[in-house]
C-alpha cells in the first residue's frame, strides 16, 4: 500500500504568492477608508471587473474573501475532461422556454447584492468584514440557484470592490440613471437596482436614459413613452450619434467663426499699415 503523502500546509500560500507576485497584498489598513474618492483597496483588485473565473481562480478568490487558508495533498490530483464536441450554452427551444420559466419563478432571488446596514458607530474594519460576509452569502445563493435548481445564469460581477463602488455611489447620489439600449430597453433595465435605490432612501430618483433613440421610429418612441408613463418610470430619449453629429456641427461653426474673425482682424491690420505707409 503506497505511503500517504504528507500534507503541505504552505501550498495554498505558495499558489497565492505566485498569482500575486510583485503586487501588494491587502492589509488591515486598507479597510480604514471607504469613500469613492479615496484609495480603499489594493491596486490589483480595485475596480477590475471579473465576470468569469476558472475553477482555481474562483476557489482562491472565495478563500481570500472568507479569510481562510487551505492545504492540499500531493499526488492526489484527478483530471476530468468534459465533452468538447457540443456547446453547453446552445439551448433547444424547449430548454430555453424552461430556463425562462425558472427565471420568472425565482425572479425575487436574482437580486443586486445589498450593502450591510451601517451607521456612524460602525468602524471601517467592522464594515469591511460585514461587506465581505454579505457578498459571500449573495454568491452562495447564486451558486445554489445554478447548481441545485438548474438556473442558467449569465456572467455576473464577482469583484467585491466593484460592488462597493456601486453601493457608495448609490448612497451619495440623488439621481440614479440607467442607460439602456432603445432597441429593447426592458432587457437592459434592472428593476431590482431601482428597488434598491428606493430601499436606501425613498427620496432618491431613478431615470432611464434610452440611448440609440435615433434607431426608433416616431411611432415606436411614442409607444415606449406611453408604456413608461403608464408604469411611472422616468425616462429620457437620447442619441449619442445624433448628439455627436450636432456637437461636431457646432464645433465646425465655431471654427469657421474663429477663422472669419482672424481673417477680418488681419485685413484691418493690413489696411491700417497701408494707410500709415501712404501718409
PDB file of C-alpha atoms in Angstrom:
ATOM      1  CA  UNK A   1       0.000   0.000   0.000  1.00  0.00           C
ATOM      2  CA  UNK A   2       1.594   3.288  -1.075  1.00  0.00           C
ATOM      3  CA  UNK A   3       2.588   5.661   1.680  1.00  0.00           C
ATOM      4  CA  UNK A   4       0.277   8.658   2.002  1.00  0.00           C
ATOM      5  CA  UNK A   5       1.894  11.906   1.013  1.00  0.00           C
ATOM      6  CA  UNK A   6       2.364  14.471   3.726  1.00  0.00           C
ATOM      7  CA  UNK A   7       0.060  17.448   3.799  1.00  0.00           C
ATOM      8  CA  UNK A   8       1.831  20.558   2.612  1.00  0.00           C
ATOM      9  CA  UNK A   9       0.461  23.458   4.678  1.00  0.00           C
ATOM     10  CA  UNK A  10       2.277  26.027   2.566  1.00  0.00           C
ATOM     11  CA  UNK A  11       0.861  25.034  -0.825  1.00  0.00           C
ATOM     12  CA  UNK A  12      -2.060  27.434  -0.620  1.00  0.00           C
ATOM     13  CA  UNK A  13       0.185  30.336   0.290  1.00  0.00           C
ATOM     14  CA  UNK A  14       2.617  29.390  -2.473  1.00  0.00           C
ATOM     15  CA  UNK A  15      -0.157  29.485  -5.085  1.00  0.00           C
ATOM     16  CA  UNK A  16      -1.404  32.847  -3.869  1.00  0.00           C
ATOM     17  CA  UNK A  17       2.146  34.281  -3.758  1.00  0.00           C
ATOM     18  CA  UNK A  18       2.735  33.085  -7.306  1.00  0.00           C
ATOM     19  CA  UNK A  19      -0.552  34.531  -8.537  1.00  0.00           C
ATOM     20  CA  UNK A  20       0.004  37.965  -6.981  1.00  0.00           C
ATOM     21  CA  UNK A  21       3.785  38.124  -7.308  1.00  0.00           C
ATOM     22  CA  UNK A  22       5.028  41.695  -7.354  1.00  0.00           C
ATOM     23  CA  UNK A  23       1.641  43.100  -6.286  1.00  0.00           C
ATOM     24  CA  UNK A  24       0.780  44.492  -2.901  1.00  0.00           C
ATOM     25  CA  UNK A  25      -1.373  42.255  -0.723  1.00  0.00           C
ATOM     26  CA  UNK A  26      -4.270  43.905   1.157  1.00  0.00           C
ATOM     27  CA  UNK A  27      -3.643  44.910   4.736  1.00  0.00           C
ATOM     28  CA  UNK A  28      -5.877  45.824   7.650  1.00  0.00           C
ATOM     29  CA  UNK A  29      -5.038  49.454   6.863  1.00  0.00           C
ATOM     30  CA  UNK A  30      -6.877  49.073   3.538  1.00  0.00           C
ATOM     31  CA  UNK A  31     -10.200  48.825   5.383  1.00  0.00           C
ATOM     32  CA  UNK A  32      -9.958  52.219   7.046  1.00  0.00           C
ATOM     33  CA  UNK A  33     -11.109  54.224   4.038  1.00  0.00           C
ATOM     34  CA  UNK A  34     -14.463  53.612   2.384  1.00  0.00           C
ATOM     35  CA  UNK A  35     -15.473  56.537   0.205  1.00  0.00           C
ATOM     36  CA  UNK A  36     -15.462  56.761  -3.573  1.00  0.00           C
ATOM     37  CA  UNK A  37     -12.699  59.346  -3.753  1.00  0.00           C
ATOM     38  CA  UNK A  38     -10.105  57.506  -1.657  1.00  0.00           C
ATOM     39  CA  UNK A  39      -7.790  54.593  -2.301  1.00  0.00           C
ATOM     40  CA  UNK A  40      -9.523  51.986  -0.191  1.00  0.00           C
ATOM     41  CA  UNK A  41      -8.455  48.793  -1.878  1.00  0.00           C
ATOM     42  CA  UNK A  42      -5.378  47.049  -3.210  1.00  0.00           C
ATOM     43  CA  UNK A  43      -4.434  48.172  -6.699  1.00  0.00           C
ATOM     44  CA  UNK A  44      -4.717  44.678  -8.162  1.00  0.00           C
ATOM     45  CA  UNK A  45      -8.401  44.285  -7.298  1.00  0.00           C
ATOM     46  CA  UNK A  46      -9.851  47.789  -7.195  1.00  0.00           C
ATOM     47  CA  UNK A  47     -12.402  48.267  -9.996  1.00  0.00           C
ATOM     48  CA  UNK A  48     -11.026  45.393 -12.078  1.00  0.00           C
ATOM     49  CA  UNK A  49     -14.182  43.773 -13.409  1.00  0.00           C
ATOM     50  CA  UNK A  50     -14.325  39.999 -13.006  1.00  0.00           C
ATOM     51  CA  UNK A  51     -17.256  38.239 -14.664  1.00  0.00           C
ATOM     52  CA  UNK A  52     -15.665  34.866 -15.409  1.00  0.00           C
ATOM     53  CA  UNK A  53     -13.248  32.807 -13.313  1.00  0.00           C
ATOM     54  CA  UNK A  54     -11.559  29.476 -13.721  1.00  0.00           C
ATOM     55  CA  UNK A  55     -12.324  26.962 -11.001  1.00  0.00           C
ATOM     56  CA  UNK A  56      -8.938  27.528  -9.314  1.00  0.00           C
ATOM     57  CA  UNK A  57      -9.256  31.314  -9.505  1.00  0.00           C
ATOM     58  CA  UNK A  58     -12.760  31.194  -8.050  1.00  0.00           C
ATOM     59  CA  UNK A  59     -11.589  28.880  -5.269  1.00  0.00           C
ATOM     60  CA  UNK A  60      -8.701  31.187  -4.348  1.00  0.00           C
ATOM     61  CA  UNK A  61     -10.923  34.263  -4.513  1.00  0.00           C
ATOM     62  CA  UNK A  62     -13.554  32.673  -2.282  1.00  0.00           C
ATOM     63  CA  UNK A  63     -10.911  31.534   0.200  1.00  0.00           C
ATOM     64  CA  UNK A  64      -9.484  35.047   0.339  1.00  0.00           C
ATOM     65  CA  UNK A  65     -12.928  36.624   0.859  1.00  0.00           C
ATOM     66  CA  UNK A  66     -13.584  34.222   3.708  1.00  0.00           C
ATOM     67  CA  UNK A  67     -10.190  34.981   5.230  1.00  0.00           C
ATOM     68  CA  UNK A  68      -9.344  31.289   5.353  1.00  0.00           C
ATOM     69  CA  UNK A  69      -6.370  29.170   4.360  1.00  0.00           C
ATOM     70  CA  UNK A  70      -6.303  25.712   2.867  1.00  0.00           C
ATOM     71  CA  UNK A  71      -3.953  22.787   2.475  1.00  0.00           C
ATOM     72  CA  UNK A  72      -3.558  20.178  -0.234  1.00  0.00           C
ATOM     73  CA  UNK A  73      -2.074  16.717  -0.634  1.00  0.00           C
ATOM     74  CA  UNK A  74       0.479  15.892  -3.279  1.00  0.00           C
ATOM     75  CA  UNK A  75      -0.218  13.221  -5.862  1.00  0.00           C
ATOM     76  CA  UNK A  76      -3.934  13.466  -5.171  1.00  0.00           C
ATOM     77  CA  UNK A  77      -4.975  15.010  -8.473  1.00  0.00           C
ATOM     78  CA  UNK A  78      -7.701  13.808 -10.782  1.00  0.00           C
ATOM     79  CA  UNK A  79      -8.212  15.483 -14.160  1.00  0.00           C
ATOM     80  CA  UNK A  80     -11.713  15.426 -15.569  1.00  0.00           C
ATOM     81  CA  UNK A  81     -12.232  16.314 -19.215  1.00  0.00           C
ATOM     82  CA  UNK A  82     -15.630  17.263 -20.494  1.00  0.00           C
ATOM     83  CA  UNK A  83     -17.271  16.706 -23.848  1.00  0.00           C
ATOM     84  CA  UNK A  84     -15.903  19.441 -26.090  1.00  0.00           C
ATOM     85  CA  UNK A  85     -17.924  18.459 -29.146  1.00  0.00           C
ATOM     86  CA  UNK A  86     -21.123  20.239 -28.072  1.00  0.00           C
ATOM     87  CA  UNK A  87     -21.872  23.774 -26.999  1.00  0.00           C
ATOM     88  CA  UNK A  88     -23.357  23.645 -23.475  1.00  0.00           C
ATOM     89  CA  UNK A  89     -24.785  27.156 -23.859  1.00  0.00           C
ATOM     90  CA  UNK A  90     -26.771  26.400 -27.006  1.00  0.00           C
ATOM     91  CA  UNK A  91     -30.308  25.630 -25.850  1.00  0.00           C
ATOM     92  CA  UNK A  92     -33.118  23.990 -27.689  1.00  0.00           C
ATOM     93  CA  UNK A  93     -36.458  25.798 -27.896  1.00  0.00           C
ATOM     94  CA  UNK A  94     -37.857  23.651 -25.081  1.00  0.00           C
ATOM     95  CA  UNK A  95     -34.794  24.216 -22.875  1.00  0.00           C
ATOM     96  CA  UNK A  96     -34.953  27.961 -23.458  1.00  0.00           C
ATOM     97  CA  UNK A  97     -38.640  28.004 -22.515  1.00  0.00           C
ATOM     98  CA  UNK A  98     -37.890  26.042 -19.342  1.00  0.00           C
ATOM     99  CA  UNK A  99     -34.983  28.343 -18.447  1.00  0.00           C
ATOM    100  CA  UNK A 100     -37.208  31.403 -18.824  1.00  0.00           C
ATOM    101  CA  UNK A 101     -39.870  29.792 -16.636  1.00  0.00           C
ATOM    102  CA  UNK A 102     -37.340  29.100 -13.859  1.00  0.00           C
ATOM    103  CA  UNK A 103     -36.040  32.656 -14.029  1.00  0.00           C
ATOM    104  CA  UNK A 104     -39.551  34.045 -13.828  1.00  0.00           C
ATOM    105  CA  UNK A 105     -40.394  31.915 -10.781  1.00  0.00           C
ATOM    106  CA  UNK A 106     -37.183  32.866  -8.931  1.00  0.00           C
ATOM    107  CA  UNK A 107     -37.011  36.449 -10.050  1.00  0.00           C
ATOM    108  CA  UNK A 108     -37.070  37.756  -6.495  1.00  0.00           C
ATOM    109  CA  UNK A 109     -33.904  35.772  -5.716  1.00  0.00           C
ATOM    110  CA  UNK A 110     -31.894  37.253  -8.603  1.00  0.00           C
ATOM    111  CA  UNK A 111     -31.012  40.487  -6.872  1.00  0.00           C
ATOM    112  CA  UNK A 112     -28.304  43.110  -6.713  1.00  0.00           C
ATOM    113  CA  UNK A 113     -26.176  42.422  -3.609  1.00  0.00           C
ATOM    114  CA  UNK A 114     -27.102  44.744  -0.749  1.00  0.00           C
ATOM    115  CA  UNK A 115     -24.648  46.621   1.411  1.00  0.00           C
ATOM    116  CA  UNK A 116     -24.960  45.689   5.099  1.00  0.00           C
ATOM    117  CA  UNK A 117     -26.533  48.310   7.343  1.00  0.00           C
ATOM    118  CA  UNK A 118     -24.053  50.691   8.967  1.00  0.00           C
ATOM    119  CA  UNK A 119     -24.059  53.953  10.909  1.00  0.00           C
ATOM    120  CA  UNK A 120     -21.651  56.436  12.446  1.00  0.00           C
ATOM    121  CA  UNK A 121     -20.716  53.967  15.189  1.00  0.00           C
ATOM    122  CA  UNK A 122     -19.627  51.280  12.705  1.00  0.00           C
ATOM    123  CA  UNK A 123     -15.855  51.046  12.420  1.00  0.00           C
ATOM    124  CA  UNK A 124     -14.219  50.639   9.000  1.00  0.00           C
ATOM    125  CA  UNK A 125     -12.975  47.173   9.967  1.00  0.00           C
ATOM    126  CA  UNK A 126     -16.452  46.065  11.047  1.00  0.00           C
ATOM    127  CA  UNK A 127     -17.994  47.383   7.845  1.00  0.00           C
ATOM    128  CA  UNK A 128     -15.299  45.715   5.754  1.00  0.00           C
ATOM    129  CA  UNK A 129     -15.945  42.317   7.348  1.00  0.00           C
ATOM    130  CA  UNK A 130     -19.727  42.703   7.105  1.00  0.00           C
ATOM    131  CA  UNK A 131     -19.475  43.566   3.409  1.00  0.00           C
ATOM    132  CA  UNK A 132     -17.351  40.514   2.714  1.00  0.00           C
ATOM    133  CA  UNK A 133     -19.752  38.246   4.613  1.00  0.00           C
ATOM    134  CA  UNK A 134     -22.818  39.668   2.845  1.00  0.00           C
ATOM    135  CA  UNK A 135     -21.136  39.329  -0.540  1.00  0.00           C
ATOM    136  CA  UNK A 136     -20.232  35.703   0.135  1.00  0.00           C
ATOM    137  CA  UNK A 137     -23.831  34.959   1.155  1.00  0.00           C
ATOM    138  CA  UNK A 138     -25.008  36.501  -2.121  1.00  0.00           C
ATOM    139  CA  UNK A 139     -22.532  34.363  -4.079  1.00  0.00           C
ATOM    140  CA  UNK A 140     -23.699  31.236  -2.231  1.00  0.00           C
ATOM    141  CA  UNK A 141     -27.337  31.968  -3.099  1.00  0.00           C
ATOM    142  CA  UNK A 142     -26.471  32.283  -6.781  1.00  0.00           C
ATOM    143  CA  UNK A 143     -24.418  29.090  -6.641  1.00  0.00           C
ATOM    144  CA  UNK A 144     -27.389  27.305  -5.080  1.00  0.00           C
ATOM    145  CA  UNK A 145     -29.716  28.534  -7.819  1.00  0.00           C
ATOM    146  CA  UNK A 146     -27.270  27.480 -10.502  1.00  0.00           C
ATOM    147  CA  UNK A 147     -26.135  24.122  -9.167  1.00  0.00           C
ATOM    148  CA  UNK A 148     -29.130  22.842  -7.204  1.00  0.00           C
ATOM    149  CA  UNK A 149     -32.057  24.382  -9.038  1.00  0.00           C
ATOM    150  CA  UNK A 150     -30.584  24.395 -12.540  1.00  0.00           C
ATOM    151  CA  UNK A 151     -30.839  28.094 -13.334  1.00  0.00           C
ATOM    152  CA  UNK A 152     -28.745  29.249 -16.258  1.00  0.00           C
ATOM    153  CA  UNK A 153     -27.012  32.447 -15.140  1.00  0.00           C
ATOM    154  CA  UNK A 154     -25.320  34.921 -17.420  1.00  0.00           C
ATOM    155  CA  UNK A 155     -21.840  36.175 -16.387  1.00  0.00           C
ATOM    156  CA  UNK A 156     -22.080  38.494 -13.383  1.00  0.00           C
ATOM    157  CA  UNK A 157     -19.671  40.747 -11.499  1.00  0.00           C
ATOM    158  CA  UNK A 158     -17.604  38.785  -8.994  1.00  0.00           C
ATOM    159  CA  UNK A 159     -15.303  41.541  -7.766  1.00  0.00           C
ATOM    160  CA  UNK A 160     -16.463  42.877  -4.401  1.00  0.00           C
ATOM    161  CA  UNK A 161     -14.612  46.157  -4.962  1.00  0.00           C
ATOM    162  CA  UNK A 162     -16.819  46.949  -7.970  1.00  0.00           C
ATOM    163  CA  UNK A 163     -19.961  46.363  -5.910  1.00  0.00           C
ATOM    164  CA  UNK A 164     -18.535  48.506  -3.110  1.00  0.00           C
ATOM    165  CA  UNK A 165     -18.205  51.400  -5.536  1.00  0.00           C
ATOM    166  CA  UNK A 166     -21.810  50.918  -6.651  1.00  0.00           C
ATOM    167  CA  UNK A 167     -23.019  50.895  -3.034  1.00  0.00           C
ATOM    168  CA  UNK A 168     -21.234  54.142  -2.239  1.00  0.00           C
ATOM    169  CA  UNK A 169     -22.327  55.869  -5.428  1.00  0.00           C
ATOM    170  CA  UNK A 170     -25.963  54.950  -4.749  1.00  0.00           C
ATOM    171  CA  UNK A 171     -25.708  56.239  -1.182  1.00  0.00           C
ATOM    172  CA  UNK A 172     -24.253  59.563  -2.305  1.00  0.00           C
ATOM    173  CA  UNK A 173     -26.432  60.166  -5.380  1.00  0.00           C
ATOM    174  CA  UNK A 174     -29.751  61.988  -5.582  1.00  0.00           C
ATOM    175  CA  UNK A 175     -30.495  60.735  -9.105  1.00  0.00           C
ATOM    176  CA  UNK A 176     -29.519  57.309 -10.479  1.00  0.00           C
ATOM    177  CA  UNK A 177     -29.556  56.948 -14.271  1.00  0.00           C
ATOM    178  CA  UNK A 178     -29.646  53.603 -16.047  1.00  0.00           C
ATOM    179  CA  UNK A 179     -28.504  53.750 -19.681  1.00  0.00           C
ATOM    180  CA  UNK A 180     -30.358  51.198 -21.804  1.00  0.00           C
ATOM    181  CA  UNK A 181     -30.498  50.289 -25.481  1.00  0.00           C
ATOM    182  CA  UNK A 182     -33.555  51.715 -27.231  1.00  0.00           C
ATOM    183  CA  UNK A 183     -33.973  48.560 -29.302  1.00  0.00           C
ATOM    184  CA  UNK A 184     -35.150  46.659 -26.208  1.00  0.00           C
ATOM    185  CA  UNK A 185     -34.980  48.816 -23.060  1.00  0.00           C
ATOM    186  CA  UNK A 186     -36.579  46.292 -20.713  1.00  0.00           C
ATOM    187  CA  UNK A 187     -33.892  43.674 -21.398  1.00  0.00           C
ATOM    188  CA  UNK A 188     -31.192  46.035 -20.127  1.00  0.00           C
ATOM    189  CA  UNK A 189     -33.127  47.704 -17.303  1.00  0.00           C
ATOM    190  CA  UNK A 190     -32.505  46.388 -13.808  1.00  0.00           C
ATOM    191  CA  UNK A 191     -35.767  46.620 -11.876  1.00  0.00           C
ATOM    192  CA  UNK A 192     -34.050  45.438  -8.717  1.00  0.00           C
ATOM    193  CA  UNK A 193     -31.498  48.251  -8.912  1.00  0.00           C
ATOM    194  CA  UNK A 194     -34.359  50.755  -8.913  1.00  0.00           C
ATOM    195  CA  UNK A 195     -35.885  48.913  -5.949  1.00  0.00           C
ATOM    196  CA  UNK A 196     -32.545  49.009  -4.112  1.00  0.00           C
ATOM    197  CA  UNK A 197     -32.317  52.771  -4.640  1.00  0.00           C
ATOM    198  CA  UNK A 198     -35.748  53.180  -3.033  1.00  0.00           C
ATOM    199  CA  UNK A 199     -34.666  50.964  -0.125  1.00  0.00           C
ATOM    200  CA  UNK A 200     -31.696  53.237   0.551  1.00  0.00           C
ATOM    201  CA  UNK A 201     -33.768  56.424   0.543  1.00  0.00           C
ATOM    202  CA  UNK A 202     -37.269  56.917  -0.777  1.00  0.00           C
ATOM    203  CA  UNK A 203     -36.381  60.461  -1.806  1.00  0.00           C
ATOM    204  CA  UNK A 204     -33.821  59.278  -4.371  1.00  0.00           C
ATOM    205  CA  UNK A 205     -34.914  59.285  -8.010  1.00  0.00           C
ATOM    206  CA  UNK A 206     -34.271  56.851 -10.842  1.00  0.00           C
ATOM    207  CA  UNK A 207     -34.327  57.548 -14.565  1.00  0.00           C
ATOM    208  CA  UNK A 208     -33.937  55.538 -17.757  1.00  0.00           C
ATOM    209  CA  UNK A 209     -31.718  57.120 -20.391  1.00  0.00           C
ATOM    210  CA  UNK A 210     -32.815  55.389 -23.593  1.00  0.00           C
ATOM    211  CA  UNK A 211     -29.793  55.547 -25.877  1.00  0.00           C
ATOM    212  CA  UNK A 212     -29.786  54.959 -29.657  1.00  0.00           C
ATOM    213  CA  UNK A 213     -33.195  56.592 -29.893  1.00  0.00           C
ATOM    214  CA  UNK A 214     -32.338  57.534 -33.491  1.00  0.00           C
ATOM    215  CA  UNK A 215     -32.865  53.863 -34.378  1.00  0.00           C
ATOM    216  CA  UNK A 216     -36.549  54.075 -33.394  1.00  0.00           C
ATOM    217  CA  UNK A 217     -39.338  55.484 -35.490  1.00  0.00           C
ATOM    218  CA  UNK A 218     -41.555  58.237 -34.095  1.00  0.00           C
ATOM    219  CA  UNK A 219     -44.319  55.657 -33.656  1.00  0.00           C
ATOM    220  CA  UNK A 220     -42.017  53.359 -31.668  1.00  0.00           C
ATOM    221  CA  UNK A 221     -40.824  56.195 -29.444  1.00  0.00           C
ATOM    222  CA  UNK A 222     -44.434  57.214 -28.792  1.00  0.00           C
ATOM    223  CA  UNK A 223     -45.332  53.615 -27.865  1.00  0.00           C
ATOM    224  CA  UNK A 224     -42.405  53.350 -25.428  1.00  0.00           C
ATOM    225  CA  UNK A 225     -43.240  56.759 -23.977  1.00  0.00           C
ATOM    226  CA  UNK A 226     -46.826  55.631 -23.310  1.00  0.00           C
ATOM    227  CA  UNK A 227     -45.546  52.442 -21.645  1.00  0.00           C
ATOM    228  CA  UNK A 228     -43.036  54.178 -19.359  1.00  0.00           C
ATOM    229  CA  UNK A 229     -45.523  56.856 -18.349  1.00  0.00           C
ATOM    230  CA  UNK A 230     -48.094  54.173 -17.585  1.00  0.00           C
ATOM    231  CA  UNK A 231     -45.568  52.337 -15.389  1.00  0.00           C
ATOM    232  CA  UNK A 232     -44.480  55.526 -13.631  1.00  0.00           C
ATOM    233  CA  UNK A 233     -40.907  55.254 -14.942  1.00  0.00           C
ATOM    234  CA  UNK A 234     -38.995  58.484 -15.534  1.00  0.00           C
ATOM    235  CA  UNK A 235     -37.311  58.336 -18.938  1.00  0.00           C
ATOM    236  CA  UNK A 236     -35.428  60.377 -21.491  1.00  0.00           C
ATOM    237  CA  UNK A 237     -34.730  59.507 -25.128  1.00  0.00           C
ATOM    238  CA  UNK A 238     -31.158  60.148 -26.180  1.00  0.00           C
ATOM    239  CA  UNK A 239     -28.952  59.509 -29.188  1.00  0.00           C
ATOM    240  CA  UNK A 240     -25.201  59.624 -28.730  1.00  0.00           C
ATOM    241  CA  UNK A 241     -24.800  59.517 -32.507  1.00  0.00           C
ATOM    242  CA  UNK A 242     -27.105  62.483 -33.087  1.00  0.00           C
ATOM    243  CA  UNK A 243     -25.549  64.397 -30.189  1.00  0.00           C
ATOM    244  CA  UNK A 244     -22.057  63.790 -31.571  1.00  0.00           C
ATOM    245  CA  UNK A 245     -23.153  64.986 -35.012  1.00  0.00           C
ATOM    246  CA  UNK A 246     -24.702  68.129 -33.515  1.00  0.00           C
ATOM    247  CA  UNK A 247     -21.596  68.730 -31.415  1.00  0.00           C
ATOM    248  CA  UNK A 248     -19.376  68.309 -34.482  1.00  0.00           C
ATOM    249  CA  UNK A 249     -21.503  70.781 -36.443  1.00  0.00           C
ATOM    250  CA  UNK A 250     -21.301  73.279 -33.575  1.00  0.00           C
ATOM    251  CA  UNK A 251     -17.528  72.901 -33.406  1.00  0.00           C
ATOM    252  CA  UNK A 252     -17.271  73.445 -37.152  1.00  0.00           C
ATOM    253  CA  UNK A 253     -19.393  76.598 -36.895  1.00  0.00           C
ATOM    254  CA  UNK A 254     -17.231  77.886 -34.048  1.00  0.00           C
ATOM    255  CA  UNK A 255     -14.077  77.126 -36.023  1.00  0.00           C
ATOM    256  CA  UNK A 256     -15.471  78.876 -39.099  1.00  0.00           C
ATOM    257  CA  UNK A 257     -16.407  81.920 -36.990  1.00  0.00           C
ATOM    258  CA  UNK A 258     -12.933  81.976 -35.428  1.00  0.00           C
ATOM    259  CA  UNK A 259     -11.232  81.836 -38.818  1.00  0.00           C
ATOM    260  CA  UNK A 260     -13.511  84.564 -40.160  1.00  0.00           C
ATOM    261  CA  UNK A 261     -12.655  86.780 -37.181  1.00  0.00           C
ATOM    262  CA  UNK A 262      -8.925  86.162 -37.688  1.00  0.00           C
ATOM    263  CA  UNK A 263      -9.189  86.996 -41.384  1.00  0.00           C
ATOM    264  CA  UNK A 264     -11.158  90.149 -40.599  1.00  0.00           C
ATOM    265  CA  UNK A 265      -8.596  91.184 -37.980  1.00  0.00           C
ATOM    266  CA  UNK A 266      -5.691  90.588 -40.345  1.00  0.00           C
ATOM    267  CA  UNK A 267      -7.431  92.657 -43.059  1.00  0.00           C
ATOM    268  CA  UNK A 268      -7.952  95.544 -40.611  1.00  0.00           C
ATOM    269  CA  UNK A 269      -4.283  95.421 -39.626  1.00  0.00           C
ATOM    270  CA  UNK A 270      -3.241  95.282 -43.285  1.00  0.00           C
ATOM    271  CA  UNK A 271      -5.417  98.260 -44.184  1.00  0.00           C
ATOM    272  CA  UNK A 272      -4.055 100.180 -41.214  1.00  0.00           C
ATOM    273  CA  UNK A 273      -0.485  99.510 -42.300  1.00  0.00           C
ATOM    274  CA  UNK A 274      -1.301 100.603 -45.846  1.00  0.00           C
ATOM    275  CA  UNK A 275      -2.828 103.852 -44.598  1.00  0.00           C
ATOM    276  CA  UNK A 276       0.255 104.570 -42.489  1.00  0.00           C
ATOM    277  CA  UNK A 277       2.512 103.979 -45.477  1.00  0.00           C
ATOM    278  CA  UNK A 278       0.534 106.379 -47.675  1.00  0.00           C
ATOM    279  CA  UNK A 279       0.941 109.140 -45.110  1.00  0.00           C
TER     280      UNK A 279
END
